[in-house]
Short mmCIF file of C-alpha atoms and ligand atoms in Angstrom, two decimals:
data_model
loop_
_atom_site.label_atom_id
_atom_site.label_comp_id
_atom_site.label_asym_id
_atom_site.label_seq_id
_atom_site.Cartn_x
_atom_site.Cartn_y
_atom_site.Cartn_z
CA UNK A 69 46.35 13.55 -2.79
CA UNK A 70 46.47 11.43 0.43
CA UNK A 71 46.56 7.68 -0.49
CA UNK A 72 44.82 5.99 1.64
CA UNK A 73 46.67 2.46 2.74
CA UNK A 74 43.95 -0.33 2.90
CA UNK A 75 45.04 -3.42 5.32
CA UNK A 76 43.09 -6.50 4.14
CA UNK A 77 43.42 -9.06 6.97
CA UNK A 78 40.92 -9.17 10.32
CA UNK A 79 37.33 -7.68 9.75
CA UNK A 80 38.05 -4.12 7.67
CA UNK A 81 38.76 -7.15 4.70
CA UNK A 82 35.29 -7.15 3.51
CA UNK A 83 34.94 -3.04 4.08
CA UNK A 84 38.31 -2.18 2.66
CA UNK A 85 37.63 -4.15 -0.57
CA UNK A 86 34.86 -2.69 -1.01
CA UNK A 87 36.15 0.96 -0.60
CA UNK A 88 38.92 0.06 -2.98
CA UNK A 89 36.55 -1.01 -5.62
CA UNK A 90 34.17 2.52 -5.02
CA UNK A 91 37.32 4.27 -5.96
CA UNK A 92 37.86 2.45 -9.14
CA UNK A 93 34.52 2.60 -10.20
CA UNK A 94 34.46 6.59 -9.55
CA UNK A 95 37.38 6.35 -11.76
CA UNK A 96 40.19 6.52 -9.17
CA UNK A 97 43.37 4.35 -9.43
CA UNK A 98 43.86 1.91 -6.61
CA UNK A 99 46.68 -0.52 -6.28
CA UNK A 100 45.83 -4.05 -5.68
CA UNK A 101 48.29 -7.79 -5.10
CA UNK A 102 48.23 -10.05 -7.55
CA UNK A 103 49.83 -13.66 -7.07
CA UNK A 104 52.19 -12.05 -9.53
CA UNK A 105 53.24 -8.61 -8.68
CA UNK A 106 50.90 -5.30 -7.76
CA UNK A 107 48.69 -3.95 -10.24
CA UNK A 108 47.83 -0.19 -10.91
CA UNK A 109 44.36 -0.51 -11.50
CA UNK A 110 41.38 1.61 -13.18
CA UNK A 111 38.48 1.45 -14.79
CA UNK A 112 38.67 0.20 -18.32
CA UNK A 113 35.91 1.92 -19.54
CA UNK A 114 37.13 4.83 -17.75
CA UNK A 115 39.21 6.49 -20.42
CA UNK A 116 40.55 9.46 -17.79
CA UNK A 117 41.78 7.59 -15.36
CA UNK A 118 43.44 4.95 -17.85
CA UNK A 119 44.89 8.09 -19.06
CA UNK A 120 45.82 8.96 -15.18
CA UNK A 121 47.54 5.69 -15.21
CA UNK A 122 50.41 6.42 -18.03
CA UNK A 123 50.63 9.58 -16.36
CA UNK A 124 51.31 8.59 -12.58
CA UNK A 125 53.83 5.94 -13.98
CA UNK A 126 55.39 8.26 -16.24
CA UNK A 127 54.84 5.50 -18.43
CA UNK A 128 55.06 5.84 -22.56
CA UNK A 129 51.72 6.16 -24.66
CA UNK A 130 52.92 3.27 -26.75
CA UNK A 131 53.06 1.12 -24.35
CA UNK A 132 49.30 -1.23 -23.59
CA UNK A 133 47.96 -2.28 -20.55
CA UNK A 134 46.51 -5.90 -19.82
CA UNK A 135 43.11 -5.70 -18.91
CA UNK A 136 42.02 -7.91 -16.21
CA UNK A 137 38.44 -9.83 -15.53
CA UNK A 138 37.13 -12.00 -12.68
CA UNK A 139 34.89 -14.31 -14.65
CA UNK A 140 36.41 -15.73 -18.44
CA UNK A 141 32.69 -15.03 -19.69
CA UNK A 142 34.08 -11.37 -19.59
CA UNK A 143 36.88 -12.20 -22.42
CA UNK A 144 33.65 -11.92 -25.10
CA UNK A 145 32.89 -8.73 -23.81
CA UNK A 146 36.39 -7.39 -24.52
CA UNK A 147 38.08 -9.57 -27.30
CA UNK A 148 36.74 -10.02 -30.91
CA UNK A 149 36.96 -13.68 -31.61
CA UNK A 150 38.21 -16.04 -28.92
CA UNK A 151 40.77 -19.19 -30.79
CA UNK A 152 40.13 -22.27 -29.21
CA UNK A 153 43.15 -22.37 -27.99
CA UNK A 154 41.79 -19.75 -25.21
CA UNK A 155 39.98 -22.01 -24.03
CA UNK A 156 42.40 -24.56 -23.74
CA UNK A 157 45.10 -22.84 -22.01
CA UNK A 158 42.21 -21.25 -19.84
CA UNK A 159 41.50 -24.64 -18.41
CA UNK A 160 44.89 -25.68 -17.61
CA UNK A 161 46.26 -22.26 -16.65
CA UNK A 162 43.50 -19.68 -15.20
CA UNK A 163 42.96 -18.11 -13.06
CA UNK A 164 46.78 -18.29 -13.25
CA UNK A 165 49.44 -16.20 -14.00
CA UNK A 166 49.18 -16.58 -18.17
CA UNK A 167 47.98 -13.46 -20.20
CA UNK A 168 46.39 -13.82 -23.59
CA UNK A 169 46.49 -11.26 -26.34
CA UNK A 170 43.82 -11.93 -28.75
CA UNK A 171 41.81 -9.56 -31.24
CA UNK A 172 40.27 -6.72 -29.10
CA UNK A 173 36.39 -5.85 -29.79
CA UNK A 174 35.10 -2.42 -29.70
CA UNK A 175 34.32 -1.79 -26.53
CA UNK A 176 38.29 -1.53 -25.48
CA UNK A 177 39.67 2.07 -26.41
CA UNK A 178 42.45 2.56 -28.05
CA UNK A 179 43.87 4.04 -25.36
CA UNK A 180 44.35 0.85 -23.06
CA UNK A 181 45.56 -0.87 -26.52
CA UNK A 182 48.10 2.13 -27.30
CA UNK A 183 46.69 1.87 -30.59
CA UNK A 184 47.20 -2.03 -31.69
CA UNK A 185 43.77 -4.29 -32.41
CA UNK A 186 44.75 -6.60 -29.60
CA UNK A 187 43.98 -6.75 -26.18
CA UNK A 188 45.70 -8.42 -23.55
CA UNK A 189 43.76 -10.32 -20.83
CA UNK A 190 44.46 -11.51 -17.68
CA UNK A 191 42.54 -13.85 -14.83
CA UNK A 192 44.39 -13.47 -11.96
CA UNK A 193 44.48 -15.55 -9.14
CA UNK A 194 44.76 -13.61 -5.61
CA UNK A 195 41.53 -13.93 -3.44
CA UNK A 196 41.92 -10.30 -2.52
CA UNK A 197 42.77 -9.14 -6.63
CA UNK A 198 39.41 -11.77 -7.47
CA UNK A 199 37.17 -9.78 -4.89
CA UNK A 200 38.37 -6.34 -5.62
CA UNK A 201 37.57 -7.45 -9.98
CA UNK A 202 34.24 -8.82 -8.94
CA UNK A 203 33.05 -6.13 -6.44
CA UNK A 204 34.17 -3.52 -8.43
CA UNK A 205 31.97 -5.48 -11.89
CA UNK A 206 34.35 -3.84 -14.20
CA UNK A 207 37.57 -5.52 -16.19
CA UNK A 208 40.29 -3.82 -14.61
CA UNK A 209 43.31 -2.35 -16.38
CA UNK A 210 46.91 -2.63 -13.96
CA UNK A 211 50.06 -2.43 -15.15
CA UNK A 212 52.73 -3.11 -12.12
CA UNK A 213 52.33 -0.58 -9.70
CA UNK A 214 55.71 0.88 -10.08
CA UNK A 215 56.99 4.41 -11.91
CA UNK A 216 58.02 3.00 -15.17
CA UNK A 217 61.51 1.70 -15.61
CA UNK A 218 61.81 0.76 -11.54
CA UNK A 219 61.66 -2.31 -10.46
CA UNK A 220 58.15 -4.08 -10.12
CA UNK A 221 56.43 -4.09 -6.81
CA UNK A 222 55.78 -7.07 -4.66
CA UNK A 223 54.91 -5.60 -1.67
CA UNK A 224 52.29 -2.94 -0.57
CA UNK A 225 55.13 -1.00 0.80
CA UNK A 226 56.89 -0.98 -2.63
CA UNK A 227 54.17 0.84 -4.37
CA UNK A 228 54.43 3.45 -1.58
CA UNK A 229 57.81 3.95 -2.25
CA UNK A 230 56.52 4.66 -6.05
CA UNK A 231 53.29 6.20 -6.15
CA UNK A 232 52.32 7.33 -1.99
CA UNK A 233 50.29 10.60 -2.62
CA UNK A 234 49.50 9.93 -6.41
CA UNK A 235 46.87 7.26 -6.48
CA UNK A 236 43.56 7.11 -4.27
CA UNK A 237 44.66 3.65 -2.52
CA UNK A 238 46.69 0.69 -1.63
CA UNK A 239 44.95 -2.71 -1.38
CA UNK A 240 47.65 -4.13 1.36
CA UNK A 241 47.62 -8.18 0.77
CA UNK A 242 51.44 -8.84 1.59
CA UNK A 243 54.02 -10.59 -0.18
CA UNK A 244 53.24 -11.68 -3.70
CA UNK A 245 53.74 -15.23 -4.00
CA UNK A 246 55.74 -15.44 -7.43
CA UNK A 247 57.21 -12.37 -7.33
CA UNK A 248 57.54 -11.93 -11.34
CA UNK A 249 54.93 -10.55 -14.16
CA UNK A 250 52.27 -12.92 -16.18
CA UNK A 251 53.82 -14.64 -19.21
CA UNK A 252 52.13 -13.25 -21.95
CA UNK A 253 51.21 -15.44 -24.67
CA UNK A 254 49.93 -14.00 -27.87
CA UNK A 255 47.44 -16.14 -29.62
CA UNK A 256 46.30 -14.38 -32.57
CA UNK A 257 48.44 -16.54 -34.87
CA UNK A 258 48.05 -20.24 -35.88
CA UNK A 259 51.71 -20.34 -33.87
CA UNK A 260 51.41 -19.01 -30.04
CA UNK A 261 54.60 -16.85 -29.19
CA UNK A 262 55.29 -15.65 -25.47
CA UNK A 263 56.25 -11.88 -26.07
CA UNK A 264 57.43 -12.21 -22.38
CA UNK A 265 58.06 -14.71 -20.09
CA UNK A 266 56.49 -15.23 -16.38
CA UNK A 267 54.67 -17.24 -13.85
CA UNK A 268 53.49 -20.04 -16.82
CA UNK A 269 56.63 -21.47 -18.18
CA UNK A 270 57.02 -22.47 -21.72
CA UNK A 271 57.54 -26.18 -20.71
CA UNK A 272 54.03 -26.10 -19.19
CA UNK A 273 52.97 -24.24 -22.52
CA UNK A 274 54.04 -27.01 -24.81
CA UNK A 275 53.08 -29.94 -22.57
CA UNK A 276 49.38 -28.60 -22.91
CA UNK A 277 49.59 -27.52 -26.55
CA UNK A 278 51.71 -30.16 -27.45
CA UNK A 279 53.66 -27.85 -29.67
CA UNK A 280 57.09 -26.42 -29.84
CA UNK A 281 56.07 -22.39 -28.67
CA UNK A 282 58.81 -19.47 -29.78
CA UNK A 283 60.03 -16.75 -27.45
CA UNK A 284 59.74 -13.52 -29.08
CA UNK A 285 62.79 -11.96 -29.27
CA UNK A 286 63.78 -8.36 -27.91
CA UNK A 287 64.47 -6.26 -30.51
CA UNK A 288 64.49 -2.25 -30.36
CA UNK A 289 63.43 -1.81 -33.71
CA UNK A 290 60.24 -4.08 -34.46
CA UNK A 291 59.51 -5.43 -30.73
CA UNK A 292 56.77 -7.94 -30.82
CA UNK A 293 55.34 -6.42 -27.50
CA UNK A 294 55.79 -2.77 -27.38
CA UNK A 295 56.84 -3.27 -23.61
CA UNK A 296 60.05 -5.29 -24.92
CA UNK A 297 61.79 -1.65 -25.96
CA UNK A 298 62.25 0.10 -23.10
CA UNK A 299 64.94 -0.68 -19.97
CA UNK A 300 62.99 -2.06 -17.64
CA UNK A 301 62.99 -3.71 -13.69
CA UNK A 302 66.69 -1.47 -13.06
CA UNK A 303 67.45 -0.52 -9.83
CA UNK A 304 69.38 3.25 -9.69
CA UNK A 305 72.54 1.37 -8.97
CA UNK A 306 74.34 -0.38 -12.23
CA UNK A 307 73.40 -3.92 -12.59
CA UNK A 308 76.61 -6.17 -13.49
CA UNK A 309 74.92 -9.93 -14.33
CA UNK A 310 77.27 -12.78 -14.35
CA UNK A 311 75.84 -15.68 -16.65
CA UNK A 312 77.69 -19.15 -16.43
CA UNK A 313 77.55 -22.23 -14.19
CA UNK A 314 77.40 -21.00 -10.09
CA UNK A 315 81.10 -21.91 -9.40
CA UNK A 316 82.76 -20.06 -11.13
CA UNK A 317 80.21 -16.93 -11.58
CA UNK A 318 80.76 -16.75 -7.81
CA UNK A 319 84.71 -16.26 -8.73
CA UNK A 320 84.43 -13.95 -10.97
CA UNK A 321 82.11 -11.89 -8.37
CA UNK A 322 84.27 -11.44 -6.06
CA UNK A 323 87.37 -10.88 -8.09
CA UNK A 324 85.06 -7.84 -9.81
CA UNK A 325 83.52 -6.32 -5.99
CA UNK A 326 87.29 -6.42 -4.90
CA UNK A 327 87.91 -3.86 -8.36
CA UNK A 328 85.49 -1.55 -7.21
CA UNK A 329 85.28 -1.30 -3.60
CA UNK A 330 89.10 -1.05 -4.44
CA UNK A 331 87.82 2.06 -6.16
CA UNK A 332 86.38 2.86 -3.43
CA UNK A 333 82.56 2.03 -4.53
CA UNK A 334 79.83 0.89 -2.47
CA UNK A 335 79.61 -2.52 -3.70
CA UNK A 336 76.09 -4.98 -3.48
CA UNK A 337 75.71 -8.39 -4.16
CA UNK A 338 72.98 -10.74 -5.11
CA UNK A 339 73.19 -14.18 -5.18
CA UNK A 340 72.24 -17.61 -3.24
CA UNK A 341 72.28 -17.81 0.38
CA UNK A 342 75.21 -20.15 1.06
CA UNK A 343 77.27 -17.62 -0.80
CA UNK A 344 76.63 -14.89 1.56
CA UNK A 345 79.98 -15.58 4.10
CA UNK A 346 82.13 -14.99 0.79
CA UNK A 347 80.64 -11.47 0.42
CA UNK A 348 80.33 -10.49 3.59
CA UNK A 349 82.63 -7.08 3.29
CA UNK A 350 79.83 -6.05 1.14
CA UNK A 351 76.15 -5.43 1.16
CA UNK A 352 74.64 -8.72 0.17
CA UNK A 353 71.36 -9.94 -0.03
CA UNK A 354 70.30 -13.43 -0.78
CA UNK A 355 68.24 -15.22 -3.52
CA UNK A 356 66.85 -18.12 -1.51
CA UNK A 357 68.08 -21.31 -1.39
CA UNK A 358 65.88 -23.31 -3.72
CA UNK A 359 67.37 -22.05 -7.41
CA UNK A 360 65.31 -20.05 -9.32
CA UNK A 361 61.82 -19.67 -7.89
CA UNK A 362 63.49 -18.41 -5.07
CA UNK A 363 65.14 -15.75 -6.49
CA UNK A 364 62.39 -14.75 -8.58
CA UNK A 365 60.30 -13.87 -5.93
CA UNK A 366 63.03 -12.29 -4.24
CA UNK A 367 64.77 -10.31 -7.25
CA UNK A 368 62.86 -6.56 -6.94
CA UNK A 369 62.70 -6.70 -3.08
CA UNK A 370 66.25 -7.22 -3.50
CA UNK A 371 66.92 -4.35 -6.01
CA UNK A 372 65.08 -2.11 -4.14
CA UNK A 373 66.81 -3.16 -0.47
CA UNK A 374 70.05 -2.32 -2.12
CA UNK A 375 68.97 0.93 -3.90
CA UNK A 376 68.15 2.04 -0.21
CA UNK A 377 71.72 1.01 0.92
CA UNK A 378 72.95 3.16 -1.71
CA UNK A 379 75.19 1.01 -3.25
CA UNK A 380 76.81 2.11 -6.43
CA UNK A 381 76.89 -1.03 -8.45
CA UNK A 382 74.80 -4.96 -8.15
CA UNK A 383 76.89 -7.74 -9.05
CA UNK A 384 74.43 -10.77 -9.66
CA UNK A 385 74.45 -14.23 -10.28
CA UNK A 386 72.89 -15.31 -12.77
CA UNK A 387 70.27 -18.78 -12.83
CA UNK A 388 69.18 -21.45 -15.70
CA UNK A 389 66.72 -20.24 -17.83
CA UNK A 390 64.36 -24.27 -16.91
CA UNK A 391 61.43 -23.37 -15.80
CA UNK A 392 60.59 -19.69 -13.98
CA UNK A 393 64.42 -19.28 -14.72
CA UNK A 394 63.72 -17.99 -17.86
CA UNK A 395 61.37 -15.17 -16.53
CA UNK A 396 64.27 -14.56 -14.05
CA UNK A 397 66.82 -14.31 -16.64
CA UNK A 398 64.67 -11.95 -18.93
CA UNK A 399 63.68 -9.79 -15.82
CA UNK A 400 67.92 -9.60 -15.22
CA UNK A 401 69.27 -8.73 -18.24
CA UNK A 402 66.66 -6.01 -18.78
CA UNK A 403 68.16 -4.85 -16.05
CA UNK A 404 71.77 -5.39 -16.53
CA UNK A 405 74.09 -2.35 -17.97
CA UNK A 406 76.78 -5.29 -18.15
CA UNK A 407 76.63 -8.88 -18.79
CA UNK A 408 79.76 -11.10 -18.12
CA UNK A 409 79.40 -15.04 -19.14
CA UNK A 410 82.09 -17.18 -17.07
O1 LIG B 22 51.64 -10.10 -13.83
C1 LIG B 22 51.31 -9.15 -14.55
O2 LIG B 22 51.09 -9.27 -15.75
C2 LIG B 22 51.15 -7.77 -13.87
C3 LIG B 22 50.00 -7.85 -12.88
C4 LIG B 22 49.70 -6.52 -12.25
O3 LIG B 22 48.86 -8.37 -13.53
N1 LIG B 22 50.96 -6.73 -14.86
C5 LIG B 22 51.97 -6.29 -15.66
O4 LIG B 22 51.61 -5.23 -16.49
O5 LIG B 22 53.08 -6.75 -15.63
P1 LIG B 22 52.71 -4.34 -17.25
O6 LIG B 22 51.91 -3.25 -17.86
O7 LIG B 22 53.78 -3.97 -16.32
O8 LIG B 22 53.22 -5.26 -18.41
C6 LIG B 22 52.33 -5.61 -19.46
C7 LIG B 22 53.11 -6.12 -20.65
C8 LIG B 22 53.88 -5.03 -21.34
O9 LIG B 22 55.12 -5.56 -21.76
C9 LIG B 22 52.98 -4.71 -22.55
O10 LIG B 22 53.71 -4.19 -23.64
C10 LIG B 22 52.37 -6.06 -22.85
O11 LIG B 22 52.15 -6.65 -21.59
N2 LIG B 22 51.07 -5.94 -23.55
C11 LIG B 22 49.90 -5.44 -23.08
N3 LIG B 22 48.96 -5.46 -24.01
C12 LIG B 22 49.51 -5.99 -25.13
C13 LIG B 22 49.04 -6.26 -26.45
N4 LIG B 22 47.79 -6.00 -26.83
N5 LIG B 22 49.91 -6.83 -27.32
C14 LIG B 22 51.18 -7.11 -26.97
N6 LIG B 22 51.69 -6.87 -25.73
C15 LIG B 22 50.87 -6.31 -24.82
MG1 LIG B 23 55.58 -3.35 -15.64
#
C-alpha cells in the first residue's frame, strides 16, 4: 500500500482534510495529530478496519481503543448512561486531553471495547484532529499511531517510521504540543480512578471534583486498564531510569555510562539541558529546560533519536511526579528494564 503523506498547512488544508476523512469513512485507517500524541484512526462503526487497526499495530485483542467524537452530544450515541460527573469534568476539561470511560451502549462493538461494557471517550483538542472528526461525521477510534510496544508518536514523521506503507494516510500537523497520552479517568464508580495518567493532572482532577481521586495501580494480574499489562513506550535500546533528587541522579549517571562505555557500549543519555557538557563523550539528548513539561513532550522524540544512533543502553533522569510529572514518570518506568533510586 502507498501511504499517502497529507501536509496540512497553505491551501491543500481544507482538500487534504477532507481526503483524509473519505478514507476513513471508506473504512481506511488514516493517522491524524492530536494535542496529545498521533492517533491511528478508523471508523468505529467500521468493524474491518477497527480490526485492521490491532492488526497494523500488532497490537493485542485485549487491549480497547478510545473512541473519539467532535461534538459531546455524540457521548449519548456511544455510552449507556452519562454520570454527572461527565458533565462536569467536560466543562472544565474538554475538548482537552481527559478521556472518560463510562458504560458503553450498543451501538459500540465489542471489538473496539475488547470485550468490557465500557467505552472510553475522548474530545480532543487539535483544530486539524476537530476537522478531520467532524468532516469525516463519524466517532473515530485511534490508538497512538505507533506498532505496539514502541514509543508513541509525536510527529508525522514518527508514524512513518512505524506504519509508512500500511495505512492509507498521514494527516501531517507537526509537533504535538504535550507530547504524552490522555489521562484516562474511569467514571463508572461513585469514586473516579485515573487508570493512566496524562495531559489532565490529578491536582486539576481534585480541584474540580473536590475529592481525593486514586491512581490505579499497575498490576499484571488484575490491571484496571487492560493497557496497564503490557511493556509499553521502550525504545530497542535498554532503558536504565535513575529516580532521586537531580544532583545526585546526575552522579550516579555518569559513574554508570563510564561502566559501560568502559565495556565498550554505545552509551545515550537523557536528561536536562544544562547537564549536557557533563555527558558530552556520549550521545545525549536533552529534556528541556523547564522540568517536566519539557521533557514530556520531548521523551519519545528522544527515544526514538537515540534508537537511530544505535545506542545500546538510555540512562535517564528521572522528574517529580507534581503535575504532568506523573504522566512522565509512568510513561518512564514502563519503559525502564532498570530502575536505580539515588
Ligand atoms: O492521548 C491519547 O489518548 C491518544 C490519542 C491518539 O488520542 N490515544 C491513546 O490510545 O493513547 P492508546 O490506545 O494508545 O491508549 C488507550 C488506553 C489503553 O491503555 C487502553 O487500555 C485504555 O486506554 N482503554 C481504552 N478503552 C478502555 C476501557 N473501556 N476501559 C479501560 N481502559 C480503556
Ligand atoms: Mg498507545
Amino acid at each position: 500500500m502507498k501511504t499517502k503523506f497529507l501536509k496540512t498547512s497553505g491551501p491543500v488544508r481544507a482538500r487534504n482534510i477532507r481526503t483524509a476523512a473519505q478514507l476513513i469513512r471508506g473504512g481506511g485507517l488514516v493517522a491524524f495529530p492530536t494535542e496529545t500524541v498521533y492517533g491511528l484512526g478508523a471508523s468505529t462503526f467500521s468493524i474491518r478496519a477497527v480490526k485492521d487497526i490491532f492488526r497494523v499495530k500488532g497490537r493485542p485483542q485485549d487491549n480497547p481503543l478510545i473512541v473519539h467524537v467532535w461534538s459531546l452530544d455524540q457521548a449519548w450515541i456511544l455510552a449507556r448512561s452519562i454520570p454527572v460527573m461527565f458533565w462536569v469534568l467536560a466543562e472544565h476539561f474538554l475538548p482537552g486531553p481527559l478521556t472518560m470511560v463510562l458504560k458503553k451502549s450498543d451501538r459500540v462493538s465489542d471489538v473496539v471495547t475488547a470485550g468490557l461494557d465500557t467505552v472510553a471517550i475522548r474530545f480532543p483538542d487539535h483544530p486539524i484532529a476537530r476537522a478531520l472528526l467532524r468532516e469525516a461525521g463519524v466517532p473515530i477510534v485511534a490508538p497512538s499511531a505507533n506498532l505496539s510496544g514502541a514509543p508513541s508518536p509525536t510527529t508525522a514523521q514518527h508514524v512513518g517510521e512505524d506504519l509508512d506503507g500500511k495505512i492509507a494516510a498521514i494527516l501531517d500537523g507537526g509537533p504535538c504540543k504535550i507530547g504524552v497520552e490522555s489521562t484516562v479517568l474511569d467514571i463508572t464508580h461513585r469514586m473516579p480512578v485515573i487508570l493512566r495518567p496524562g495531559g489532565v493532572t490529578r491536582e486539576q482532577l481534585e480541584e474540580v471534583l473536590h475529592m481525593r481521586i486514586r491512581v490505579a495501580r499497575t498490576t499484571h494480574l488484575r490491571p484496571a486498564s487492560p493497557g496497564m499489562k503490557y511493556r509499553h513506550y521502550a525504545p530497542k535500546a535498554e532503558v536504565v531510569l535513575f529516580e532521586g533528587k537531580a544532583k545526585p541522579a546526575l552522579r550516579a549517571m555518569k559513574t554508570y555510562a563510564e561502566q559501560l562505555s568502559g565495556k565498550g557500549m554505545r552509551v545515550g543519555v537523557m536528561a536536562e539541558g544544562p547537564a549536557g557538557a557533563a555527558f558530552s563523550k556520549y550521545h545525549f539528548v536533552s529534556l528541556g529546560t523547564s522540568g517536566a513539561a519539557s521533557a514530556a513532550n520531548r521523551l519519545f522524540d528522544a527515544f526514538r533519536t537515540l534508537d537511530r544512533r544505535n545506542v545500546s543502553a538510555i540512562l535517564c533522569q528521572g522528574f517529580s511526579e507534581e503535575a504532568i510529572g506523573s504522566a512522565l514518570m509512568n510513561r518512564l518506568r514502563k519503559a525502564a528494564s532498570r530502575r536505580i533510586r539515588v
